[in-house]
Amino acid sequence: MCIFCKIAANEFGTQFLYEDENVLAFRDLDPRAPTHILIIPRKHYENIDELTNADPALVGELFAAASSLAISEGLTGHRTVFNTGESAGQSVFHAHLHLLGGRSFAWPPG
Ligand code: AMP
């Protein structure tokens, strides 16, 4: 079972900032911004491409959770990111949306 499937199965007692039937959110272990939250589907998909092909409505659910978390975290601006593939920096192969905020961000990203 992948690490995020284990988190979804509550094997580590992770605190969920948001949860519903399909979606979970929790803080990143190694935050890259004052607010850094991961929003994941409970069901395993390797990356956002696989998830979009299988269940496009679920992509919208992940972004709806991110929007609601941005408000509850009091963010005035935020960045949402899916890294897809090792060359783009994906290190956990269970689709996850990064919600980052609480600081300024450069563009283009590194
Ligand atoms: P990515 O590099 O886009 O695949 O993002 C994976 C993210 O998962 C990284 O930001 C890691 O810090 C984070 N991460 C890995 N393991 C855990 C964990 N057990 N709990 C919370 N975040 C994790």
Tab-separated table of C-alpha atoms and ligand atoms in Angstrom:
chain	number	residue	atom	x	y	z
A	1	MET	CA	0.000	0.000	0.000
A	2	CYS	CA	1.390	3.470	-0.853
A	3	ILE	CA	2.158	6.016	1.871
A	4	PHE	CA	-0.883	8.187	1.077
A	5	CYS	CA	-3.166	5.134	0.977
A	6	LYS	CA	-1.841	4.334	4.472
A	7	ILE	CA	-2.584	7.913	5.579
A	8	ALA	CA	-6.081	7.607	4.057
A	9	ALA	CA	-6.564	4.352	6.000
A	10	ASN	CA	-5.601	6.385	9.118
A	11	GLU	CA	-2.655	4.095	9.908
A	12	PHE	CA	-0.640	6.980	11.398
A	13	GLY	CA	-3.369	8.970	13.154
A	14	THR	CA	-2.788	11.910	10.780
A	15	GLN	CA	-4.878	14.995	11.543
A	16	PHE	CA	-7.185	15.693	8.600
A	17	LEU	CA	-7.931	19.379	7.960
A	18	TYR	CA	-10.718	18.386	5.583
A	19	GLU	CA	-12.379	15.064	4.833
A	20	ASP	CA	-15.417	13.794	3.024
A	21	GLU	CA	-16.422	10.609	1.226
A	22	ASN	CA	-13.871	11.051	-1.581
A	23	VAL	CA	-11.273	13.598	-0.452
A	24	LEU	CA	-8.819	14.136	2.406
A	25	ALA	CA	-6.449	16.978	3.306
A	26	PHE	CA	-3.510	17.050	5.701
A	27	ARG	CA	-0.396	19.146	6.293
A	28	ASP	CA	2.752	18.374	4.320
A	29	LEU	CA	5.490	16.742	6.417
A	30	ASP	CA	8.140	19.041	4.916
A	31	PRO	CA	6.337	22.365	4.375
A	32	ARG	CA	7.645	24.661	1.629
A	33	ALA	CA	5.486	27.610	2.736
A	34	PRO	CA	3.825	28.732	6.019
A	35	THR	CA	0.691	26.923	4.797
A	36	HIS	CA	1.390	23.734	2.840
A	37	ILE	CA	-1.515	21.303	2.651
A	38	LEU	CA	-1.914	18.185	0.512
A	39	ILE	CA	-5.380	17.372	-0.839
A	40	ILE	CA	-5.772	13.798	-2.062
A	41	PRO	CA	-8.443	11.451	-3.366
A	42	ARG	CA	-9.060	8.583	-0.935
A	43	LYS	CA	-8.849	6.220	-3.888
A	44	HIS	CA	-5.422	5.533	-5.355
A	45	TYR	CA	-4.515	7.137	-8.688
A	46	GLU	CA	-0.863	7.389	-9.648
A	47	ASN	CA	-1.032	10.999	-10.804
A	48	ILE	CA	-3.434	13.757	-11.929
A	49	ASP	CA	-3.523	12.459	-15.517
A	50	GLU	CA	-4.730	9.033	-14.399
A	51	LEU	CA	-7.247	10.640	-12.019
A	52	THR	CA	-8.598	13.033	-14.685
A	53	ASN	CA	-9.112	10.203	-17.144
A	54	ALA	CA	-10.882	8.026	-14.584
A	55	ASP	CA	-12.975	10.589	-12.695
A	56	PRO	CA	-12.871	14.225	-13.893
A	57	ALA	CA	-15.496	15.337	-11.361
A	58	LEU	CA	-13.172	14.285	-8.549
A	59	VAL	CA	-10.574	16.793	-9.817
A	60	GLY	CA	-13.158	19.509	-9.163
A	61	GLU	CA	-13.745	18.128	-5.681
A	62	LEU	CA	-10.027	18.429	-4.884
A	63	PHE	CA	-10.027	22.087	-5.994
A	64	ALA	CA	-13.230	22.806	-4.057
A	65	ALA	CA	-11.524	21.474	-0.918
A	66	ALA	CA	-8.448	23.605	-1.678
A	67	SER	CA	-10.595	26.751	-2.024
A	68	SER	CA	-12.346	26.098	1.237
A	69	LEU	CA	-9.012	25.414	3.001
A	70	ALA	CA	-7.501	28.618	1.564
A	71	ILE	CA	-10.347	30.520	3.261
A	72	SER	CA	-10.107	28.638	6.561
A	73	GLU	CA	-6.310	29.180	6.591
A	74	GLY	CA	-6.885	32.918	6.014
A	75	LEU	CA	-4.786	32.993	2.843
A	76	THR	CA	-4.916	36.187	0.784
A	77	GLY	CA	-3.278	34.396	-2.150
A	78	HIS	CA	-2.219	30.838	-2.780
A	79	ARG	CA	-0.689	28.459	-5.273
A	80	THR	CA	-2.124	25.037	-6.192
A	81	VAL	CA	0.158	22.523	-7.869
A	82	PHE	CA	0.096	18.968	-9.177
A	83	ASN	CA	3.578	17.618	-9.874
A	84	THR	CA	3.297	14.865	-12.494
A	85	GLY	CA	6.235	12.537	-13.087
A	86	GLU	CA	9.722	12.541	-11.595
A	87	SER	CA	10.959	15.237	-13.986
A	88	ALA	CA	8.303	17.602	-12.582
A	89	GLY	CA	9.236	16.763	-8.988
A	90	GLN	CA	6.641	14.101	-8.160
A	91	SER	CA	7.962	11.932	-5.344
A	92	VAL	CA	4.761	10.284	-4.054
A	93	PHE	CA	2.851	8.419	-6.754
A	94	HIS	CA	-0.649	8.898	-5.360
A	95	ALA	CA	-2.241	11.986	-6.967
A	96	HIS	CA	-2.150	15.000	-4.632
A	97	LEU	CA	-2.866	18.690	-4.968
A	98	HIS	CA	-0.444	20.981	-3.129
A	99	LEU	CA	-2.022	24.080	-1.569
A	100	LEU	CA	0.704	26.589	-0.679
A	101	GLY	CA	0.282	30.017	0.857
A	102	GLY	CA	1.430	32.492	3.463
A	103	ARG	CA	4.354	33.872	1.468
A	104	SER	CA	5.115	35.306	-1.986
A	105	PHE	CA	5.909	32.945	-4.871
A	106	ALA	CA	8.239	33.460	-7.815
A	107	TRP	CA	7.155	32.973	-11.418
A	108	PRO	CA	8.151	30.999	-13.391
A	109	PRO	CA	8.540	28.236	-10.778
A	110	GLY	CA	11.937	26.547	-10.540
B	1	AMP	P1	5.455	15.527	-4.654
B	1	AMP	O1	6.945	15.736	-4.563
B	1	AMP	O2	4.732	16.525	-5.507
B	1	AMP	O3	5.144	14.085	-5.013
B	1	AMP	O4	4.895	15.786	-3.195
B	1	AMP	C1	4.941	14.812	-2.193
B	1	AMP	C2	4.820	15.572	-0.898
B	1	AMP	O5	4.448	14.654	0.098
B	1	AMP	C3	6.131	16.223	-0.460
B	1	AMP	O6	5.922	17.622	-0.314
B	1	AMP	C4	6.422	15.535	0.873
B	1	AMP	O7	6.974	16.413	1.821
B	1	AMP	C5	5.049	15.044	1.299
B	1	AMP	N1	5.020	13.871	2.147
B	1	AMP	C6	5.677	12.703	1.963
B	1	AMP	N2	5.348	11.834	2.955
B	1	AMP	C7	4.449	12.469	3.747
B	1	AMP	C8	3.744	12.121	4.925
B	1	AMP	N3	3.893	10.905	5.499
B	1	AMP	N4	2.914	13.028	5.490
B	1	AMP	C9	2.763	14.245	4.917
B	1	AMP	N5	3.396	14.646	3.809
B	1	AMP	C10	4.239	13.774	3.236
